[in-house]
GROMACS .gro file of N, CA and C in nm:
model
  501
    1UNK      N    1  12.189   9.607  13.902
    1UNK     CA    2  12.191   9.650  14.041
    1UNK      C    3  12.146   9.534  14.129
    2UNK      N    4  12.208   9.524  14.243
    2UNK     CA    5  12.175   9.424  14.344
    2UNK      C    6  12.097   9.493  14.456
    3UNK      N    7  11.991   9.430  14.501
    3UNK     CA    8  11.914   9.482  14.615
    3UNK      C    9  11.942   9.392  14.735
    4UNK      N   10  11.986   9.453  14.844
    4UNK     CA   11  12.017   9.381  14.968
    4UNK      C   12  11.921   9.431  15.075
    5UNK      N   13  11.834   9.343  15.120
    5UNK     CA   14  11.732   9.380  15.218
    5UNK      C   15  11.767   9.318  15.353
    6UNK      N   16  11.779   9.401  15.454
    6UNK     CA   17  11.796   9.354  15.591
    6UNK      C   18  11.659   9.353  15.657
    7UNK      N   19  11.621   9.239  15.712
    7UNK     CA   20  11.489   9.230  15.775
    7UNK      C   21  11.493   9.272  15.921
    8UNK      N   22  11.385   9.335  15.963
    8UNK     CA   23  11.370   9.379  16.101
    8UNK      C   24  11.235   9.446  16.118
    9UNK      N   25  11.211   9.495  16.235
    9UNK     CA   26  11.089   9.571  16.265
    9UNK      C   27  11.128   9.716  16.289
   10UNK      N   28  11.049   9.810  16.236
   10UNK     CA   29  11.082   9.952  16.254
   10UNK      C   30  11.048   9.998  16.396
   11UNK      N   31  11.112  10.105  16.438
   11UNK     CA   32  11.079  10.170  16.565
   11UNK      C   33  11.177  10.141  16.677
   12UNK      N   34  11.183  10.234  16.771
   12UNK     CA   35  11.274  10.224  16.887
   12UNK      C   36  11.252  10.097  16.967
   13UNK      N   37  11.126  10.056  16.977
   13UNK     CA   38  11.091   9.938  17.057
   13UNK      C   39  11.170   9.814  17.015
   14UNK      N   40  11.204   9.806  16.886
   14UNK     CA   41  11.269   9.686  16.834
   14UNK      C   42  11.418   9.702  16.807
   15UNK      N   43  11.472   9.822  16.828
   15UNK     CA   44  11.615   9.844  16.806
   15UNK      C   45  11.698   9.746  16.888
   16UNK      N   46  11.802   9.695  16.827
   16UNK     CA   47  11.898   9.605  16.892
   16UNK      C   48  11.836   9.475  16.942
   17UNK      N   49  11.720   9.436  16.887
   17UNK     CA   50  11.666   9.305  16.922
   17UNK      C   51  11.721   9.201  16.824
   18UNK      N   52  11.714   9.077  16.864
   18UNK     CA   53  11.766   8.968  16.782
   18UNK      C   54  11.695   8.962  16.647
   19UNK      N   55  11.566   8.989  16.647
   19UNK     CA   56  11.487   8.983  16.523
   19UNK      C   57  11.534   9.090  16.424
   20UNK      N   58  11.603   9.194  16.471
   20UNK     CA   59  11.648   9.303  16.386
   20UNK      C   60  11.792   9.289  16.340
   21UNK      N   61  11.847   9.170  16.347
   21UNK     CA   62  11.985   9.151  16.305
   21UNK      C   63  12.004   9.189  16.158
   22UNK      N   64  11.903   9.171  16.076
   22UNK     CA   65  11.912   9.211  15.935
   22UNK      C   66  11.933   9.361  15.921
   23UNK      N   67  11.859   9.440  16.001
   23UNK     CA   68  11.879   9.586  16.002
   23UNK      C   69  12.020   9.619  16.047
   24UNK      N   70  12.067   9.549  16.149
   24UNK     CA   71  12.199   9.577  16.205
   24UNK      C   72  12.310   9.551  16.101
   25UNK      N   73  12.293   9.445  16.024
   25UNK     CA   74  12.394   9.411  15.923
   25UNK      C   75  12.396   9.515  15.812
   26UNK      N   76  12.279   9.555  15.759
   26UNK     CA   77  12.282   9.656  15.652
   26UNK      C   78  12.324   9.793  15.705
   27UNK      N   79  12.296   9.821  15.834
   27UNK     CA   80  12.348   9.945  15.894
   27UNK      C   81  12.500   9.945  15.892
   28UNK      N   82  12.559   9.830  15.925
   28UNK     CA   83  12.705   9.820  15.925
   28UNK      C   84  12.762   9.832  15.784
   29UNK      N   85  12.696   9.771  15.687
   29UNK     CA   86  12.741   9.784  15.548
   29UNK      C   87  12.735   9.930  15.503
   30UNK      N   88  12.628  10.000  15.539
   30UNK     CA   89  12.614  10.142  15.505
   30UNK      C   90  12.723  10.224  15.574
   31UNK      N   91  12.750  10.193  15.701
   31UNK     CA   92  12.853  10.265  15.776
   31UNK      C   93  12.990  10.246  15.710
   32UNK      N   94  13.022  10.123  15.672
   32UNK     CA   95  13.152  10.094  15.611
   32UNK      C   96  13.172  10.171  15.480
   33UNK      N   97  13.064  10.192  15.406
   33UNK     CA   98  13.075  10.265  15.279
   33UNK      C   99  13.035  10.411  15.292
   34UNK      N  100  13.018  10.456  15.418
   34UNK     CA  101  12.986  10.597  15.445
   34UNK      C  102  12.859  10.642  15.371
   35UNK      N  103  12.756  10.559  15.375
   35UNK     CA  104  12.630  10.587  15.308
   35UNK      C  105  12.528  10.640  15.408
   36UNK      N  106  12.435  10.720  15.359
   36UNK     CA  107  12.333  10.781  15.443
   36UNK      C  108  12.195  10.727  15.404
   37UNK      N  109  12.117  10.691  15.504
   37UNK     CA  110  11.983  10.638  15.482
   37UNK      C  111  11.887  10.751  15.443
   38UNK      N  112  11.799  10.720  15.348
   38UNK     CA  113  11.694  10.812  15.303
   38UNK      C  114  11.559  10.741  15.316
   39UNK      N  115  11.457  10.815  15.350
   39UNK     CA  116  11.323  10.757  15.358
   39UNK      C  117  11.263  10.749  15.218
   40UNK      N  118  11.210  10.634  15.186
   40UNK     CA  119  11.139  10.610  15.061
   40UNK      C  120  10.996  10.573  15.098
   41UNK      N  121  10.911  10.675  15.113
   41UNK     CA  122  10.773  10.653  15.160
   41UNK      C  123  10.694  10.566  15.063
   42UNK      N  124  10.714  10.588  14.934
   42UNK     CA  125  10.638  10.515  14.833
   42UNK      C  126  10.659  10.364  14.846
   43UNK      N  127  10.783  10.324  14.872
   43UNK     CA  128  10.816  10.182  14.882
   43UNK      C  129  10.825  10.132  15.027
   44UNK      N  130  10.787  10.217  15.121
   44UNK     CA  131  10.783  10.182  15.263
   44UNK      C  132  10.916  10.128  15.312
   45UNK      N  133  11.022  10.210  15.292
   45UNK     CA  134  11.155  10.162  15.328
   45UNK      C  135  11.249  10.277  15.358
   46UNK      N  136  11.356  10.245  15.426
   46UNK     CA  137  11.474  10.329  15.433
   46UNK      C  138  11.571  10.267  15.334
   47UNK      N  139  11.632  10.351  15.249
   47UNK     CA  140  11.721  10.300  15.145
   47UNK      C  141  11.848  10.384  15.140
   48UNK      N  142  11.953  10.322  15.091
   48UNK     CA  143  12.077  10.393  15.062
   48UNK      C  144  12.144  10.321  14.946
   49UNK      N  145  12.205  10.398  14.857
   49UNK     CA  146  12.264  10.342  14.735
   49UNK      C  147  12.415  10.340  14.742
   50UNK      N  148  12.470  10.224  14.708
   50UNK     CA  149  12.614  10.212  14.687
   50UNK      C  150  12.642  10.218  14.539
   51UNK      N  151  12.761  10.182  14.499
   51UNK     CA  152  12.803  10.191  14.359
   51UNK      C  153  12.713  10.107  14.268
   52UNK      N  154  12.687   9.984  14.304
   52UNK     CA  155  12.605   9.896  14.220
   52UNK      C  156  12.505   9.815  14.302
   53UNK      N  157  12.467   9.870  14.416
   53UNK     CA  158  12.372   9.801  14.502
   53UNK      C  159  12.287   9.901  14.579
   54UNK      N  160  12.175   9.850  14.627
   54UNK     CA  161  12.082   9.928  14.709
   54UNK      C  162  12.064   9.852  14.840
   55UNK      N  163  12.089   9.919  14.952
   55UNK     CA  164  12.062   9.861  15.083
   55UNK      C  165  11.923   9.907  15.126
   56UNK      N  166  11.848   9.815  15.189
   56UNK     CA  167  11.708   9.842  15.221
   56UNK      C  168  11.674   9.794  15.361
   57UNK      N  169  11.600   9.879  15.434
   57UNK     CA  170  11.539   9.840  15.562
   57UNK      C  171  11.389   9.866  15.548
   58UNK      N  172  11.309   9.759  15.525
   58UNK     CA  173  11.165   9.779  15.513
   58UNK      C  174  11.109   9.848  15.638
   59UNK      N  175  11.017   9.939  15.617
   59UNK     CA  176  10.955  10.008  15.730
   59UNK      C  177  10.813   9.957  15.756
   60UNK      N  178  10.783   9.840  15.701
   60UNK     CA  179  10.664   9.765  15.738
   60UNK      C  180  10.709   9.677  15.855
   61UNK      N  181  10.618   9.609  15.919
   61UNK     CA  182  10.662   9.512  16.018
   61UNK      C  183  10.712   9.388  15.945
   62UNK      N  184  10.790   9.309  16.015
   62UNK     CA  185  10.857   9.192  15.959
   62UNK      C  186  10.766   9.109  15.869
   63UNK      N  187  10.646   9.081  15.916
   63UNK     CA  188  10.556   8.991  15.844
   63UNK      C  189  10.504   9.049  15.713
   64UNK      N  190  10.534   9.177  15.686
   64UNK     CA  191  10.489   9.242  15.562
   64UNK      C  192  10.608   9.284  15.474
   65UNK      N  193  10.724   9.230  15.500
   65UNK     CA  194  10.846   9.267  15.428
   65UNK      C  195  10.835   9.247  15.277
   66UNK      N  196  10.754   9.153  15.236
   66UNK     CA  197  10.737   9.126  15.093
   66UNK      C  198  10.681   9.243  15.016
   67UNK      N  199  10.601   9.327  15.082
   67UNK     CA  200  10.547   9.445  15.014
   67UNK      C  201  10.660   9.534  14.964
   68UNK      N  202  10.755   9.560  15.052
   68UNK     CA  203  10.869   9.645  15.016
   68UNK      C  204  10.956   9.578  14.911
   69UNK      N  205  10.986   9.450  14.929
   69UNK     CA  206  11.071   9.379  14.833
   69UNK      C  207  11.011   9.384  14.693
   70UNK      N  208  10.883   9.351  14.681
   70UNK     CA  209  10.819   9.350  14.549
   70UNK      C  210  10.813   9.490  14.489
   71UNK      N  211  10.781   9.590  14.571
   71UNK     CA  212  10.772   9.728  14.521
   71UNK      C  213  10.906   9.775  14.466
   72UNK      N  214  11.014   9.749  14.538
   72UNK     CA  215  11.146   9.794  14.493
   72UNK      C  216  11.193   9.720  14.369
   73UNK      N  217  11.169   9.590  14.363
   73UNK     CA  218  11.210   9.514  14.245
   73UNK      C  219  11.132   9.561  14.122
   74UNK      N  220  11.005   9.596  14.141
   74UNK     CA  221  10.928   9.650  14.028
   74UNK      C  222  10.979   9.789  13.990
   75UNK      N  223  11.003   9.872  14.089
   75UNK     CA  224  11.049  10.009  14.064
   75UNK      C  225  11.178  10.010  13.982
   76UNK      N  226  11.269   9.921  14.014
   76UNK     CA  227  11.398   9.914  13.944
   76UNK      C  228  11.395   9.819  13.825
   77UNK      N  229  11.276   9.771  13.788
   77UNK     CA  230  11.257   9.682  13.672
   77UNK      C  231  11.344   9.557  13.682
   78UNK      N  232  11.348   9.499  13.802
   78UNK     CA  233  11.429   9.381  13.826
   78UNK      C  234  11.345   9.254  13.844
   79UNK      N  235  11.215   9.269  13.832
   79UNK     CA  236  11.125   9.156  13.853
   79UNK      C  237  11.069   9.113  13.718
   80UNK      N  238  11.104   8.993  13.672
   80UNK     CA  239  11.051   8.946  13.543
   80UNK      C  240  10.899   8.945  13.546
   81UNK      N  241  10.838   8.991  13.437
   81UNK     CA  242  10.692   8.998  13.431
   81UNK      C  243  10.640   8.923  13.309
   82UNK      N  244  10.517   8.878  13.321
   82UNK     CA  245  10.446   8.820  13.207
   82UNK      C  246  10.326   8.907  13.181
   83UNK      N  247  10.251   8.874  13.082
   83UNK     CA  248  10.132   8.952  13.050
   83UNK      C  249  10.031   8.949  13.165
   84UNK      N  250  10.036   8.846  13.249
   84UNK     CA  251   9.940   8.831  13.358
   84UNK      C  252   9.995   8.872  13.493
   85UNK      N  253  10.114   8.927  13.500
   85UNK     CA  254  10.172   8.968  13.628
   85UNK      C  255  10.315   8.921  13.641
   86UNK      N  256  10.355   8.893  13.764
   86UNK     CA  257  10.492   8.852  13.790
   86UNK      C  258  10.512   8.706  13.749
   87UNK      N  259  10.623   8.680  13.684
   87UNK     CA  260  10.656   8.544  13.643
   87UNK      C  261  10.682   8.458  13.766
   88UNK      N  262  10.614   8.345  13.775
   88UNK     CA  263  10.629   8.255  13.889
   88UNK      C  264  10.766   8.186  13.884
   89UNK      N  265  10.825   8.168  14.000
   89UNK     CA  266  10.953   8.098  14.016
   89UNK      C  267  11.068   8.162  13.939
   90UNK      N  268  11.068   8.294  13.932
   90UNK     CA  269  11.179   8.366  13.870
   90UNK      C  270  11.307   8.343  13.948
   91UNK      N  271  11.420   8.343  13.879
   91UNK     CA  272  11.550   8.330  13.945
   91UNK      C  273  11.603   8.469  13.976
   92UNK      N  274  11.598   8.505  14.102
   92UNK     CA  275  11.642   8.637  14.147
   92UNK      C  276  11.773   8.630  14.227
   93UNK      N  277  11.845   8.517  14.219
   93UNK     CA  278  11.965   8.500  14.302
   93UNK      C  279  12.073   8.602  14.274
   94UNK      N  280  12.081   8.654  14.152
   94UNK     CA  281  12.183   8.754  14.123
   94UNK      C  282  12.133   8.896  14.148
   95UNK      N  283  12.006   8.909  14.183
   95UNK     CA  284  11.942   9.040  14.201
   95UNK      C  285  11.911   9.073  14.346
   96UNK      N  286  11.865   8.974  14.422
   96UNK     CA  287  11.811   8.998  14.556
   96UNK      C  288  11.881   8.914  14.661
   97UNK      N  289  11.926   8.981  14.767
   97UNK     CA  290  11.979   8.914  14.886
   97UNK      C  291  11.898   8.963  15.005
   98UNK      N  292  11.852   8.870  15.086
   98UNK     CA  293  11.776   8.900  15.207
   98UNK      C  294  11.857   8.853  15.327
   99UNK      N  295  11.880   8.942  15.422
   99UNK     CA  296  11.957   8.911  15.542
   99UNK      C  297  11.859   8.908  15.659
  100UNK      N  298  11.860   8.797  15.734
  100UNK     CA  299  11.763   8.782  15.843
  100UNK      C  300  11.816   8.696  15.956
  101UNK      N  301  11.744   8.702  16.067
  101UNK     CA  302  11.781   8.625  16.186
  101UNK      C  303  11.749   8.477  16.166
  102UNK      N  304  11.827   8.393  16.235
  102UNK     CA  305  11.807   8.249  16.227
  102UNK      C  306  11.820   8.188  16.367
  103UNK      N  307  11.709   8.140  16.419
  103UNK     CA  308  11.706   8.079  16.553
  103UNK      C  309  11.785   7.949  16.561
  104UNK      N  310  11.798   7.878  16.449
  104UNK     CA  311  11.862   7.748  16.450
  104UNK      C  312  12.014   7.753  16.433
  105UNK      N  313  12.070   7.874  16.431
  105UNK     CA  314  12.215   7.888  16.422
  105UNK      C  315  12.268   7.958  16.547
  106UNK      N  316  12.386   7.918  16.594
  106UNK     CA  317  12.446   7.986  16.708
  106UNK      C  318  12.478   8.132  16.675
  107UNK      N  319  12.475   8.215  16.777
  107UNK     CA  320  12.501   8.357  16.764
  107UNK      C  321  12.630   8.382  16.685
  108UNK      N  322  12.620   8.464  16.582
  108UNK     CA  323  12.736   8.504  16.503
  108UNK      C  324  12.771   8.413  16.387
  109UNK      N  325  12.716   8.293  16.383
  109UNK     CA  326  12.738   8.204  16.269
  109UNK      C  327  12.640   8.243  16.159
  110UNK      N  328  12.671   8.210  16.036
  110UNK     CA  329  12.579   8.242  15.928
  110UNK      C  330  12.584   8.133  15.821
  111UNK      N  331  12.477   8.129  15.743
  111UNK     CA  332  12.469   8.039  15.629
  111UNK      C  333  12.410   8.118  15.513
  112UNK      N  334  12.460   8.089  15.396
  112UNK     CA  335  12.408   8.150  15.275
  112UNK      C  336  12.333   8.041  15.198
  113UNK      N  337  12.212   8.073  15.159
  113UNK     CA  338  12.128   7.976  15.088
  113UNK      C  339  12.052   8.047  14.978
  114UNK      N  340  12.002   7.969  14.886
  114UNK     CA  341  11.909   8.023  14.786
  114UNK      C  342  11.811   7.913  14.749
  115UNK      N  343  11.699   7.955  14.697
  115UNK     CA  344  11.594   7.862  14.654
  115UNK      C  345  11.554   7.767  14.766
  116UNK      N  346  11.538   7.821  14.887
  116UNK     CA  347  11.498   7.738  14.999
  116UNK      C  348  11.370   7.795  15.063
  117UNK      N  349  11.304   7.712  15.138
  117UNK     CA  350  11.179   7.754  15.202
  117UNK      C  351  11.207   7.858  15.311
  118UNK      N  352  11.101   7.916  15.362
  118UNK     CA  353  11.115   8.017  15.467
  118UNK      C  354  11.153   7.956  15.600
  119UNK      N  355  11.133   7.826  15.616
  119UNK     CA  356  11.161   7.755  15.741
  119UNK      C  357  11.090   7.821  15.859
  120UNK      N  358  10.971   7.873  15.833
  120UNK     CA  359  10.891   7.933  15.940
  120UNK      C  360  10.919   8.079  15.968
  121UNK      N  361  11.011   8.140  15.893
  121UNK     CA  362  11.042   8.282  15.915
  121UNK      C  363  10.937   8.364  15.840
  122UNK      N  364  10.854   8.437  15.912
  122UNK     CA  365  10.742   8.508  15.852
  122UNK      C  366  10.784   8.621  15.757
  123UNK      N  367  10.895   8.687  15.785
  123UNK     CA  368  10.943   8.791  15.695
  123UNK      C  369  10.986   8.733  15.562
  124UNK      N  370  11.058   8.623  15.566
  124UNK     CA  371  11.101   8.555  15.443
  124UNK      C  372  10.979   8.502  15.368
  125UNK      N  373  10.883   8.445  15.441
  125UNK     CA  374  10.763   8.392  15.377
  125UNK      C  375  10.686   8.503  15.306
  126UNK      N  376  10.680   8.620  15.366
  126UNK     CA  377  10.613   8.733  15.303
  126UNK      C  378  10.680   8.768  15.170
  127UNK      N  379  10.812   8.765  15.167
  127UNK     CA  380  10.886   8.794  15.043
  127UNK      C  381  10.857   8.687  14.939
  128UNK      N  382  10.861   8.561  14.979
  128UNK     CA  383  10.830   8.451  14.887
  128UNK      C  384  10.689   8.469  14.830
  129UNK      N  385  10.594   8.501  14.915
  129UNK     CA  386  10.455   8.517  14.870
  129UNK      C  387  10.439   8.632  14.772
  130UNK      N  388  10.502   8.744  14.800
  130UNK     CA  389  10.488   8.862  14.714
  130UNK      C  390  10.564   8.849  14.581
  131UNK      N  391  10.678   8.781  14.584
  131UNK     CA  392  10.759   8.766  14.463
  131UNK      C  393  10.722   8.642  14.382
  132UNK      N  394  10.646   8.553  14.444
  132UNK     CA  395  10.605   8.427  14.380
  132UNK      C  396  10.725   8.338  14.347
  133UNK      N  397  10.829   8.353  14.426
  133UNK     CA  398  10.947   8.268  14.410
  133UNK      C  399  11.024   8.263  14.542
  134UNK      N  400  11.093   8.153  14.562
  134UNK     CA  401  11.185   8.142  14.676
  134UNK      C  402  11.329   8.143  14.626
  135UNK      N  403  11.343   8.169  14.497
  135UNK     CA  404  11.473   8.162  14.433
  135UNK      C  405  11.547   8.296  14.438
  136UNK      N  406  11.587   8.332  14.560
  136UNK     CA  407  11.670   8.450  14.584
  136UNK      C  408  11.770   8.411  14.690
  137UNK      N  409  11.873   8.491  14.705
  137UNK     CA  410  11.978   8.460  14.801
  137UNK      C  411  11.937   8.505  14.941
  138UNK      N  412  11.968   8.420  15.039
  138UNK     CA  413  11.942   8.453  15.179
  138UNK      C  414  12.069   8.437  15.260
  139UNK      N  415  12.092   8.533  15.349
  139UNK     CA  416  12.201   8.523  15.445
  139UNK      C  417  12.133   8.510  15.580
  140UNK      N  418  12.143   8.390  15.637
  140UNK     CA  419  12.080   8.359  15.765
  140UNK      C  420  12.183   8.381  15.875
  141UNK      N  421  12.156   8.478  15.964
  141UNK     CA  422  12.249   8.514  16.070
  141UNK      C  423  12.202   8.451  16.202
  142UNK      N  424  12.290   8.372  16.263
  142UNK     CA  425  12.256   8.304  16.388
  142UNK      C  426  12.237   8.400  16.504
  143UNK      N  427  12.129   8.378  16.581
  143UNK     CA  428  12.101   8.461  16.698
  143UNK      C  429  12.084   8.377  16.824
  144UNK      N  430  12.102   8.247  16.813
  144UNK     CA  431  12.074   8.158  16.926
  144UNK      C  432  12.189   8.156  17.028
  145UNK      N  433  12.151   8.148  17.153
  145UNK     CA  434  12.248   8.133  17.263
  145UNK      C  435  12.199   8.021  17.353
  146UNK      N  436  12.275   7.990  17.457
  146UNK     CA  437  12.235   7.885  17.550
  146UNK      C  438  12.102   7.917  17.618
  147UNK      N  439  12.070   8.045  17.635
  147UNK     CA  440  11.943   8.086  17.697
  147UNK      C  441  11.823   8.047  17.612
  148UNK      N  442  11.843   8.026  17.485
  148UNK     CA  443  11.736   7.999  17.390
  148UNK      C  444  11.647   7.883  17.432
  149UNK      N  445  11.705   7.781  17.494
  149UNK     CA  446  11.630   7.661  17.533
  149UNK      C  447  11.516   7.691  17.630
  150UNK      N  448  11.534   7.793  17.711
  150UNK     CA  449  11.438   7.823  17.817
  150UNK      C  450  11.333   7.926  17.779
  151UNK      N  451  11.341   7.980  17.658
  151UNK     CA  452  11.253   8.089  17.620
  151UNK      C  453  11.185   8.055  17.488
  152UNK      N  454  11.054   8.071  17.479
  152UNK     CA  455  10.986   8.047  17.351
  152UNK      C  456  11.045   8.137  17.241
  153UNK      N  457  11.053   8.085  17.119
  153UNK     CA  458  11.115   8.155  17.008
  153UNK      C  459  11.059   8.294  16.983
  154UNK      N  460  10.925   8.309  16.991
  154UNK     CA  461  10.865   8.439  16.962
  154UNK      C  462  10.905   8.545  17.064
  155UNK      N  463  10.936   8.503  17.186
  155UNK     CA  464  10.984   8.598  17.286
  155UNK      C  465  11.135   8.618  17.274
  156UNK      N  466  11.206   8.511  17.244
  156UNK     CA  467  11.352   8.518  17.234
  156UNK      C  468  11.396   8.617  17.127
  157UNK      N  469  11.331   8.614  17.010
  157UNK     CA  470  11.374   8.701  16.899
  157UNK      C  471  11.353   8.849  16.931
  158UNK      N  472  11.267   8.880  17.026
  158UNK     CA  473  11.242   9.019  17.062
  158UNK      C  474  11.329   9.068  17.177
  159UNK      N  475  11.417   8.981  17.227
  159UNK     CA  476  11.512   9.023  17.331
  159UNK      C  477  11.624   9.106  17.268
  160UNK      N  478  11.675   9.198  17.346
  160UNK     CA  479  11.789   9.278  17.300
  160UNK      C  480  11.918   9.200  17.321
  161UNK      N  481  12.014   9.226  17.233
  161UNK     CA  482  12.147   9.170  17.251
  161UNK      C  483  12.214   9.241  17.368
  162UNK      N  484  12.292   9.165  17.446
  162UNK     CA  485  12.370   9.233  17.550
  162UNK      C  486  12.501   9.283  17.486
  163UNK      N  487  12.576   9.362  17.559
  163UNK     CA  488  12.696   9.425  17.503
  163UNK      C  489  12.797   9.324  17.450
  164UNK      N  490  12.815   9.213  17.519
  164UNK     CA  491  12.909   9.112  17.476
  164UNK      C  492  12.863   9.046  17.346
  165UNK      N  493  12.734   9.021  17.333
  165UNK     CA  494  12.681   8.959  17.213
  165UNK      C  495  12.693   9.052  17.092
  166UNK      N  496  12.677   9.180  17.113
  166UNK     CA  497  12.687   9.277  17.003
  166UNK      C  498  12.827   9.275  16.944
  167UNK      N  499  12.929   9.261  17.029
  167UNK     CA  500  13.068   9.253  16.978
  167UNK      C  501  13.082   9.138  16.883
   0.00000   0.00000   0.00000
């Protein structure tokens, strides 16, 4: 089974913000496959299952996304373990995909990477810290526009997309 986690912040306050592009992408994947979200309180997530994959929206805040990622990988027995805990630097590229916003890419562009640093993204860093590896697949979705130059990054990511940008 493949676990696909879209990063974002829970709650109405953050809906349709740039930082929630990961949620928006997994929502679209769920819509395309006619899947329904279910609350998973134990793992602090909204989840929905496809044929051979699980879509996930962590219900922690972005900076704590690793809690959900680690809990789900353990629950589904997808996290290699040693006698002392989780195996460091495990290769999870065929198991875990994380979809998140990327300030350094233009709106709508994307890059796929694996085994790379968080590049300052706190949600990704949380996952790296909890899994003890950076060796998983990431889909970095561009959210930057010309307005980006005039607005600090921490404020820019919390702006809502306008109707044209959503298209």
